[in-house]
Short mmCIF file of C-alpha atoms in Angstrom, two decimals:
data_model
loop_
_atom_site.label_atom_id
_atom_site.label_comp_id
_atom_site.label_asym_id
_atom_site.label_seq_id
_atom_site.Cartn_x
_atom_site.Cartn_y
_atom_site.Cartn_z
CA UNK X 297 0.00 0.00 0.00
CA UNK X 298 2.39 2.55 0.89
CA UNK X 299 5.14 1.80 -2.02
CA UNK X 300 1.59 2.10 -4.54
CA UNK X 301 1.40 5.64 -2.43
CA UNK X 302 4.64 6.68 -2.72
CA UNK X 303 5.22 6.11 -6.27
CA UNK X 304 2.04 7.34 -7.37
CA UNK X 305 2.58 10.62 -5.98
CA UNK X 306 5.97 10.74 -7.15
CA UNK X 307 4.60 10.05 -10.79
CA UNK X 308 1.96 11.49 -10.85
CA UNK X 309 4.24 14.80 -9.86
CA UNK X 310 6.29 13.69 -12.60
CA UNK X 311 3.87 13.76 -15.16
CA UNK X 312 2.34 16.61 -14.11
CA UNK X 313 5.33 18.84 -13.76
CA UNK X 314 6.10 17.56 -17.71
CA UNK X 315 2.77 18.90 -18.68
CA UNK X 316 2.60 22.32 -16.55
CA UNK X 317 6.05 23.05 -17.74
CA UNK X 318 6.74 22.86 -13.35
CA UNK X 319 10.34 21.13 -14.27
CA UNK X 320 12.42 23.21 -12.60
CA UNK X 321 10.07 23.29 -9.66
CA UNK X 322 10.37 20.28 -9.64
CA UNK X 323 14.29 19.41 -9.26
CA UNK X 324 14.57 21.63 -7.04
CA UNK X 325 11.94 19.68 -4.39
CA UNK X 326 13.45 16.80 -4.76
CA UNK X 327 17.01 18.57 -3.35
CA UNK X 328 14.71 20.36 -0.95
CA UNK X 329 12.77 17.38 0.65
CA UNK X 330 15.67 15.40 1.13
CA UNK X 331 18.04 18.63 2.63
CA UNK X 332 14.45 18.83 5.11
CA UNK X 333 14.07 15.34 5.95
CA UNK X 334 17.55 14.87 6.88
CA UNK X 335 17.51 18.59 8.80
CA UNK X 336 14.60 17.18 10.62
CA UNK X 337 16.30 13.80 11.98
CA UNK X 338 19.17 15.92 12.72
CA UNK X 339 16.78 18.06 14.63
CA UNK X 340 15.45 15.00 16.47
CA UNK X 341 19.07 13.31 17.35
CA UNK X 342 18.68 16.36 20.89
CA UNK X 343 14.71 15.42 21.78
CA UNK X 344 15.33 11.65 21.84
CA UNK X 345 18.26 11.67 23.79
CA UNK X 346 17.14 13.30 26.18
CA UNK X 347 13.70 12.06 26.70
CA UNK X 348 14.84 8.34 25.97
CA UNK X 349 17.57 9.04 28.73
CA UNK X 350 14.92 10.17 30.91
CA UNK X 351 12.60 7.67 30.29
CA UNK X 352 15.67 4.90 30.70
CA UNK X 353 15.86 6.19 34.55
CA UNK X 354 12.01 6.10 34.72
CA UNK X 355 11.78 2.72 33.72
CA UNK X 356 14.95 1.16 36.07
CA UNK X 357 13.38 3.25 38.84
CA UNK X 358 9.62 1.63 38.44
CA UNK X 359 7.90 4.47 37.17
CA UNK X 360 6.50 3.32 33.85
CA UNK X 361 4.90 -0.01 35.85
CA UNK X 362 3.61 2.19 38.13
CA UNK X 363 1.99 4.63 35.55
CA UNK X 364 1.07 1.11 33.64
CA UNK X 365 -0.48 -0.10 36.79
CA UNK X 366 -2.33 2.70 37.72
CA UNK X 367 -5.01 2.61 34.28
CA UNK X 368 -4.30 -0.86 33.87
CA UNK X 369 -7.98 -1.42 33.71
CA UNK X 370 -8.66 0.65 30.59
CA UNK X 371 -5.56 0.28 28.46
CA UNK X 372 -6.30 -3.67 28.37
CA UNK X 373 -9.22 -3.17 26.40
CA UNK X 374 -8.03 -0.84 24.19
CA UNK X 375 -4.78 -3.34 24.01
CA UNK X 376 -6.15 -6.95 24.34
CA UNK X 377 -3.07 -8.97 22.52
CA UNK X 378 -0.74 -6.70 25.43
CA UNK X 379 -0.19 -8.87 28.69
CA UNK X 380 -0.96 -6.55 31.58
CA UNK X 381 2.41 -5.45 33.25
CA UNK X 382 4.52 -5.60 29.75
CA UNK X 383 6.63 -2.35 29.25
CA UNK X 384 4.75 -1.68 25.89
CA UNK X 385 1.87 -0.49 28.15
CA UNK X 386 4.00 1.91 30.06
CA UNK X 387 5.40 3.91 26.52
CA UNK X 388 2.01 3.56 25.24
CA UNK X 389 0.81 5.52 28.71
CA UNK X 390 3.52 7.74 29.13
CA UNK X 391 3.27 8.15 24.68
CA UNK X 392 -0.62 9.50 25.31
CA UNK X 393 0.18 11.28 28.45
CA UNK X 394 2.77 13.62 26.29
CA UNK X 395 0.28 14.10 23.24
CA UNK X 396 -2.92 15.01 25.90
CA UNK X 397 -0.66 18.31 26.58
CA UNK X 398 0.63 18.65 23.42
CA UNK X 399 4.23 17.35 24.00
CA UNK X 400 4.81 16.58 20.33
CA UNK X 401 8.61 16.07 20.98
CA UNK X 402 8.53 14.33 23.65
CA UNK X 403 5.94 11.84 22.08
CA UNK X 404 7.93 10.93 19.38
CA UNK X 405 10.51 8.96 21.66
CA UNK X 406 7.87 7.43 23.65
CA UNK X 407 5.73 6.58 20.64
CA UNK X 408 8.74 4.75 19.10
CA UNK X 409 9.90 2.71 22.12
CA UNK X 410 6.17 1.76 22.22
CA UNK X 411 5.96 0.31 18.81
CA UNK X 412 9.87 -1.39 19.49
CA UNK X 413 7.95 -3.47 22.42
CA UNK X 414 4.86 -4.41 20.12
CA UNK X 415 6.77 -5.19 17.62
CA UNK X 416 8.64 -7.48 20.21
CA UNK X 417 5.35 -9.08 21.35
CA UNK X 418 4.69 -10.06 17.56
CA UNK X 419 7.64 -11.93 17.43
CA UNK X 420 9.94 -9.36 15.71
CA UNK X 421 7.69 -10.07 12.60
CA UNK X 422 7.97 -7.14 9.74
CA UNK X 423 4.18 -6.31 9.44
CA UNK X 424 2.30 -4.60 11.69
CA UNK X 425 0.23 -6.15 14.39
CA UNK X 426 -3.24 -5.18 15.61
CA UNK X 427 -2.01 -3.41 18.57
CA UNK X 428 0.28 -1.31 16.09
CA UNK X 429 -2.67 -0.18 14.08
CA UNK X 430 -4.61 0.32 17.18
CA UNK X 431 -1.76 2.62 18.87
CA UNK X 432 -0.97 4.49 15.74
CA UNK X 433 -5.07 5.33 15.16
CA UNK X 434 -5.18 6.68 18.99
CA UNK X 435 -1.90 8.42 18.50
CA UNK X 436 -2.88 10.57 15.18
CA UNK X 437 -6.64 11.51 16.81
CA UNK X 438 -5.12 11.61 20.04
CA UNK X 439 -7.04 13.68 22.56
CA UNK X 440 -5.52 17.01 23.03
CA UNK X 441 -5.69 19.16 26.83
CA UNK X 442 -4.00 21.77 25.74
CA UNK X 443 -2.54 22.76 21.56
CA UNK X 444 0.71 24.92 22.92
CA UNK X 445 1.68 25.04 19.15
CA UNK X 446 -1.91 26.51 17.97
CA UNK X 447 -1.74 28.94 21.06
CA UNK X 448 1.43 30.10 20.61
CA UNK X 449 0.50 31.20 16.61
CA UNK X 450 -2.96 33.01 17.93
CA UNK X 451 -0.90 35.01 20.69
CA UNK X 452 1.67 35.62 17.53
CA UNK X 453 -1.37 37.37 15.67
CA UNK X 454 -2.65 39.36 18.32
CA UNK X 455 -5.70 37.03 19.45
CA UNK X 456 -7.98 38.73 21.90
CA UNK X 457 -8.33 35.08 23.63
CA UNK X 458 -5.87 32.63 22.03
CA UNK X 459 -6.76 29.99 24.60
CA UNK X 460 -10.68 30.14 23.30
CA UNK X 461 -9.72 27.07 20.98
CA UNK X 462 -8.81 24.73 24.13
CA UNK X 463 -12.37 24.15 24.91
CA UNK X 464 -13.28 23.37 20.94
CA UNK X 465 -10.08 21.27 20.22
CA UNK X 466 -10.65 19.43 23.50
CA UNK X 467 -14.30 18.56 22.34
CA UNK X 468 -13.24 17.65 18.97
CA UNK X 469 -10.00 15.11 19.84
CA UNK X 470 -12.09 13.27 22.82
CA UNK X 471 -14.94 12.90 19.26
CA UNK X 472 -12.02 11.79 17.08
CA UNK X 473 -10.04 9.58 19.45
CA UNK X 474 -13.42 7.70 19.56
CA UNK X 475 -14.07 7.69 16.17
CA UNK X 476 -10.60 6.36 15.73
CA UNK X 477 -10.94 3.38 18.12
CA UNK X 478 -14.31 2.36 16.48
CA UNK X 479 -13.11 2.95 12.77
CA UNK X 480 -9.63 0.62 14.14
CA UNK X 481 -11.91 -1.91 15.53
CA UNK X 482 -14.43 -2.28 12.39
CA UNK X 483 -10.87 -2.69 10.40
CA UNK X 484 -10.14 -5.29 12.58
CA UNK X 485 -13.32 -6.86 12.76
CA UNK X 486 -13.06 -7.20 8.82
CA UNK X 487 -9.37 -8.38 8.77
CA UNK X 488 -10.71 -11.61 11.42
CA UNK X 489 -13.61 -12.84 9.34
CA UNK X 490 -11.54 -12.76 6.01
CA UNK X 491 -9.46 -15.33 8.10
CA UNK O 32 -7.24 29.34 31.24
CA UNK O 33 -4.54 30.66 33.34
CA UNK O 34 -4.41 26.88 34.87
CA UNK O 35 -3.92 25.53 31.22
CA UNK O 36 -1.31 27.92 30.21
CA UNK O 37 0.80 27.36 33.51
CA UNK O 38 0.01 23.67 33.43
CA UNK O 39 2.03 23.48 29.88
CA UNK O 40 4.57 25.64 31.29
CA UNK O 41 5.15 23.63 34.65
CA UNK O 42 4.85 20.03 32.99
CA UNK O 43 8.16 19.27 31.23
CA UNK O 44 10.36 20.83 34.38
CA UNK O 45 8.27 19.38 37.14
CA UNK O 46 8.36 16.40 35.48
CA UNK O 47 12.31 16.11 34.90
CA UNK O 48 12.64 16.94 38.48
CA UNK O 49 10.24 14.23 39.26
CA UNK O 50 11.70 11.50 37.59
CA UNK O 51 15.66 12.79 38.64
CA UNK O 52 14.40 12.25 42.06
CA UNK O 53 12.02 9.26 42.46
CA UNK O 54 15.47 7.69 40.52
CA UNK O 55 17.77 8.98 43.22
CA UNK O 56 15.29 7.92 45.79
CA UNK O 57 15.46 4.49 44.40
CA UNK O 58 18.97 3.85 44.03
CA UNK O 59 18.86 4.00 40.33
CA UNK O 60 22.42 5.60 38.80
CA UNK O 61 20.65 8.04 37.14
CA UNK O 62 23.62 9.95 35.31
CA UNK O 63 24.78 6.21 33.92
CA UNK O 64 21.13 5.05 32.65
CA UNK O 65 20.39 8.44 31.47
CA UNK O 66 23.67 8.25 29.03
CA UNK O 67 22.68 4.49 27.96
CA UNK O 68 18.94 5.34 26.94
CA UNK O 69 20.52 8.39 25.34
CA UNK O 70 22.52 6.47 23.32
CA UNK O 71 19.52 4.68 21.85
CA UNK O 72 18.14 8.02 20.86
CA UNK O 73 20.84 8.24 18.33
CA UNK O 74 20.89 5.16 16.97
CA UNK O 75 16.82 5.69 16.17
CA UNK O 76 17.13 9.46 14.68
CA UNK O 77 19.54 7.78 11.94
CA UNK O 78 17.42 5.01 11.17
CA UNK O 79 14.73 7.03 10.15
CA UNK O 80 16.45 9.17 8.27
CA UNK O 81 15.77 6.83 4.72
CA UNK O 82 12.21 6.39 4.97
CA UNK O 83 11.78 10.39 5.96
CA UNK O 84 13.91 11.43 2.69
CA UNK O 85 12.06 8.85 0.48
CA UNK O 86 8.71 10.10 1.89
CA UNK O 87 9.25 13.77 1.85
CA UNK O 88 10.80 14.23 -1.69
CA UNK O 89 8.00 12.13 -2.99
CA UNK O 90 5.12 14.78 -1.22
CA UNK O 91 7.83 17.81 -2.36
CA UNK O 92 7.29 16.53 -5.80
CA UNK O 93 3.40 16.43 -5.70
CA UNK O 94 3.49 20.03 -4.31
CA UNK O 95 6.13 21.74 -5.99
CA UNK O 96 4.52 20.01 -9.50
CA UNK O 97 1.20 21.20 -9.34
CA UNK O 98 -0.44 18.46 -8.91
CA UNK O 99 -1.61 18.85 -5.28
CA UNK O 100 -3.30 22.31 -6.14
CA UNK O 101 -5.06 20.76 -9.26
CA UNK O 102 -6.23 17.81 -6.86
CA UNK O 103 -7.71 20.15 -4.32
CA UNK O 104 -9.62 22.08 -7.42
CA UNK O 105 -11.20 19.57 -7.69
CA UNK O 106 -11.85 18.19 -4.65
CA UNK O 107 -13.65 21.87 -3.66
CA UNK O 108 -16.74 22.07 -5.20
CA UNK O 109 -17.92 18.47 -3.64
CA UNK O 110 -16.67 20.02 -0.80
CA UNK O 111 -18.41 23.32 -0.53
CA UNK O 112 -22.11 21.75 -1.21
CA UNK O 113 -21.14 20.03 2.09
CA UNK O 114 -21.01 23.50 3.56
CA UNK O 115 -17.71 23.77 4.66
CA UNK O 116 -16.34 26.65 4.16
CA UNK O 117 -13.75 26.48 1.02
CA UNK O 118 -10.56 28.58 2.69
CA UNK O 119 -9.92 25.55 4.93
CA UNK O 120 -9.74 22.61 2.58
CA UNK O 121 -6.19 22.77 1.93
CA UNK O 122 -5.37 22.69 5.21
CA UNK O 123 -7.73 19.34 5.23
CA UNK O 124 -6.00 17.88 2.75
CA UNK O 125 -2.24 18.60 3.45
CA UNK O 126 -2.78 18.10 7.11
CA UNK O 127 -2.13 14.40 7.62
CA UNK O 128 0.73 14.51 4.76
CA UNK O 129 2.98 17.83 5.82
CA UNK O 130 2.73 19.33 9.52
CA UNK O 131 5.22 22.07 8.66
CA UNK O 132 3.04 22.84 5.06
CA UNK O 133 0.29 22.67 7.44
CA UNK O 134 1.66 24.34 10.46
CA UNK O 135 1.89 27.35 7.47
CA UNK O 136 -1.31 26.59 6.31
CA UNK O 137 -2.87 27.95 9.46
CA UNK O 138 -0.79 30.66 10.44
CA UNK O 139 -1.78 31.65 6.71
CA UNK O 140 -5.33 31.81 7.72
CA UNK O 141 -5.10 33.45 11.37
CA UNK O 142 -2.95 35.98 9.83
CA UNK O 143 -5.68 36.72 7.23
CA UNK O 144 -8.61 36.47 8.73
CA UNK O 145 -8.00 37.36 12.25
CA UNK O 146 -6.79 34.95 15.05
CA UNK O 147 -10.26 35.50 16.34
CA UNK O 148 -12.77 35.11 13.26
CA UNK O 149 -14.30 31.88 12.64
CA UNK O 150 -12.09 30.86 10.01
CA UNK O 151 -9.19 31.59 12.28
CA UNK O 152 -10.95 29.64 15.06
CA UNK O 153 -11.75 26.74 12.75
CA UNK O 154 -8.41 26.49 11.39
CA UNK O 155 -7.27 26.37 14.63
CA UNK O 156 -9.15 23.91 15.55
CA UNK O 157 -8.72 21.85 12.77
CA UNK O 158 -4.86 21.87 13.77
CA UNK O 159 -4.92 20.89 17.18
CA UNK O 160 -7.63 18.55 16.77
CA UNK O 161 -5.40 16.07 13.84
CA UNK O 162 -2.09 14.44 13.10
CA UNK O 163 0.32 14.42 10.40
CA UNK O 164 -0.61 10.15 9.84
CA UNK O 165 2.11 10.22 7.31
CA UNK O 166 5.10 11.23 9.85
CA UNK O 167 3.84 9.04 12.54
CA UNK O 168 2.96 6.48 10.21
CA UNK O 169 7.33 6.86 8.85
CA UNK O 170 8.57 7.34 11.93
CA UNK O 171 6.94 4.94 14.03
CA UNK O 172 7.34 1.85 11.43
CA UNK O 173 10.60 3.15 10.08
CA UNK O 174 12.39 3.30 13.11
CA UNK O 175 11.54 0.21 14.01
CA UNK O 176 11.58 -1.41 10.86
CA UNK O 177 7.77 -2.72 10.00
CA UNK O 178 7.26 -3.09 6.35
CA UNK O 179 3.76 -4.18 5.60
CA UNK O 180 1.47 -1.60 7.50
CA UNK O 181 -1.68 -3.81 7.05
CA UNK O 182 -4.61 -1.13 7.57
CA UNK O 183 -2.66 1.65 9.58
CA UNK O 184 -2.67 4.01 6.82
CA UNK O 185 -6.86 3.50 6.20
CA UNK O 186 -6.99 3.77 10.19
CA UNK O 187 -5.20 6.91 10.26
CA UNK O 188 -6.66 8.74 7.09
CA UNK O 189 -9.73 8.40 8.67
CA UNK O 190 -9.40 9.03 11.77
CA UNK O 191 -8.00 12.30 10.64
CA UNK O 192 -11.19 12.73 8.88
CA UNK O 193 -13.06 12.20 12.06
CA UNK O 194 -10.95 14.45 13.23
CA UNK O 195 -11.81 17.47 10.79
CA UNK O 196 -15.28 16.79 10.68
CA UNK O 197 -15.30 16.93 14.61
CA UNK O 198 -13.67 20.13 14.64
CA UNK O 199 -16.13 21.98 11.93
CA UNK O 200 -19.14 20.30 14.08
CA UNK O 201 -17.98 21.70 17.33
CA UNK O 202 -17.10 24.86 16.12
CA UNK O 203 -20.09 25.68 13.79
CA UNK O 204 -22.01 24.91 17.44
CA UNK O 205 -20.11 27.48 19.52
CA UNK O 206 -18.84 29.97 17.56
CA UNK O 207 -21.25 29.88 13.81
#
């Protein structure tokens, strides 16, 4: 699916940059994305050292069993191929407790130690299991407290009350995060009666 | 709101200090683990580098071609009958493939409409309230190498979708 996405949309700009005479456009993205991509690893190397090396003394000192522990109850149904007390259930925690107030960076880290552990759990296998697909719904509709990015834009622009979206985006991620979970679970409702 | 904005303020520090000393407490080395799970954090940054570079020259391409303003032309009108208003389908669209395009996208529309119109609020909204499904979607299975993504990219797209219609319902209620 994804190499079918990623050449199509490579093509098709291909083709269409032939026929809107967009040519030179067009070399020059494909110096651009790369130069970006790489700029934004680079970028990254800082944010997951340091949150992986905090998270590294959280996890020796107990602290992501404890957090795992503590909403046991309704991570297992969102999770039900996750054993209760495995340390994917602590990075998928501490992963949604970083989104909820809008810790982008510090999610990142968390969200990729949690898929390292699933991935784990499905035997190292290269596809992805149903907990992956479950995790990575939740985590792009993930329910938002507070949008610092958003806020800090509006207060850029002079807004008279740059919070006043809290309350609306707040409403809108708890609607998509559910959304998400059914839409994940019809998927994988399909995927188990084809067999 | 004063909470919220102090809350986001507080969090990262008080946390740090919280985990520094519930370590201590415990008899954890913290300088010593801190450097090994560090270490990992390298490793991971260069491993995604490939799938980030293949991904974002192929979405460069689209844009920088044409092709994903010709798309959304024609995408609008179906659009618009819906009665959403026009100004933020891009945003819609390039949302779950670009943050930073998006990111742009928005402060586009705050700047010219006012932070505090309804388009300004929407957009908003519409920002906060979605992900960019393609980065996760790299990061997550690049870093740790998962090749056949099964349904993850449906899931996303449309929870994304969710996602945007939730935030044009919830604002057309308070603020339309």
């Amino acid at each position: 699916m994804v190499n079918y996405i990623w050449v199509f949309m490579t093509i098709i700009g291909l083709v269409f940059a032939a026929i809107n005479g967009t040519m030179s456009e067009v070399n020059e993205a494909v110096f651009k994305g790369a130069t970006e991509a790489v700029t934004l690893c680079i970028g990254l190397i800082s944010v997951l050292v340091f949150w992986l090396g905090m998270m590294r003394i959280a996890e020796t000192a107990g602290l992501l069993d404890k957090l795992s522990s503590l909403f046991r109850p309704f991570v297992t149904k969102l999770f039900p191929e996750v054993p209760a007390g495995h340390p994917a259930m602590g990075y998928i925690l501490s992963n949604m407790m970083a989104n909820m107030f809008g810790l982008g960076n510090a999610a990142t880290p968390l969200g990729i130690k949690a898929m390292e552990e699933l991935k784990r759990l499905n035997g190292g296998k290269d596809y992805a299991s149903r907990s992956m697909i479950t995790f990575l719904a939740i985590n792009t509709s993930s329910i938002t407290l507070i949008p610092t990015t958003v806020i800090a834009i509006r207060i850029t622009y002079d807004s008279a009350a740059p919070t006043s979206i809290v309350g609306p985006t707040l409403m809108a991620t708890c609607f998509s995060a559910v959304a998400a979970i059914l839409i994940d679970r019809y998927f994988h409702y399909r995927r188990s009666r084809k067999g | 709101m004063q909470i919220i904005s102090a809350v986001s303020l507080w969090f990262i520090p008080v946390l740090i200090g919280f985990i520094l000393i519930y370590g201590t407490l415990k008899k954890v080395p913290t300088y010593e683990t801190f450097v090994e799970g560090g270490k990992e954090g390298i490793k991971m940054a260069v491993s995604i580098i490939p799938f980030l570079v293949g991904m974002m020259v192929a979405i460069s391409v689209f844009r920088a071609s044409g092709a994903l303003d010709y798309m959304m032309e024609y995408i609008r009108p179906i659009i618009e009958k819906a009665g959403i208003p026009a100004e933020v389908i891009p945003l819609a669209i390039i949302r779950p493939i670009s943050g930073n395009a998006a990111l742009g996208m928005t402060s586009d529309l705050i700047s010219a409409h006012g932070p505090d119109s309804f388009i300004g609020i929407l957009a908003s909204t519409i920002q906060g309230s979605t992900d960019t499904t393609f980065y996760v979607l790299t990061v997550y299975f690049g870093a740790v190498g998962i090749k056949k993504m099964g349904d993850a990219l449906k899931v996303g797209l449309l929870a994304d979708l969710a996602g945007f219609a939730a935030a044009i319902i919830v604002v057309t209620i308070l603020f339309g």
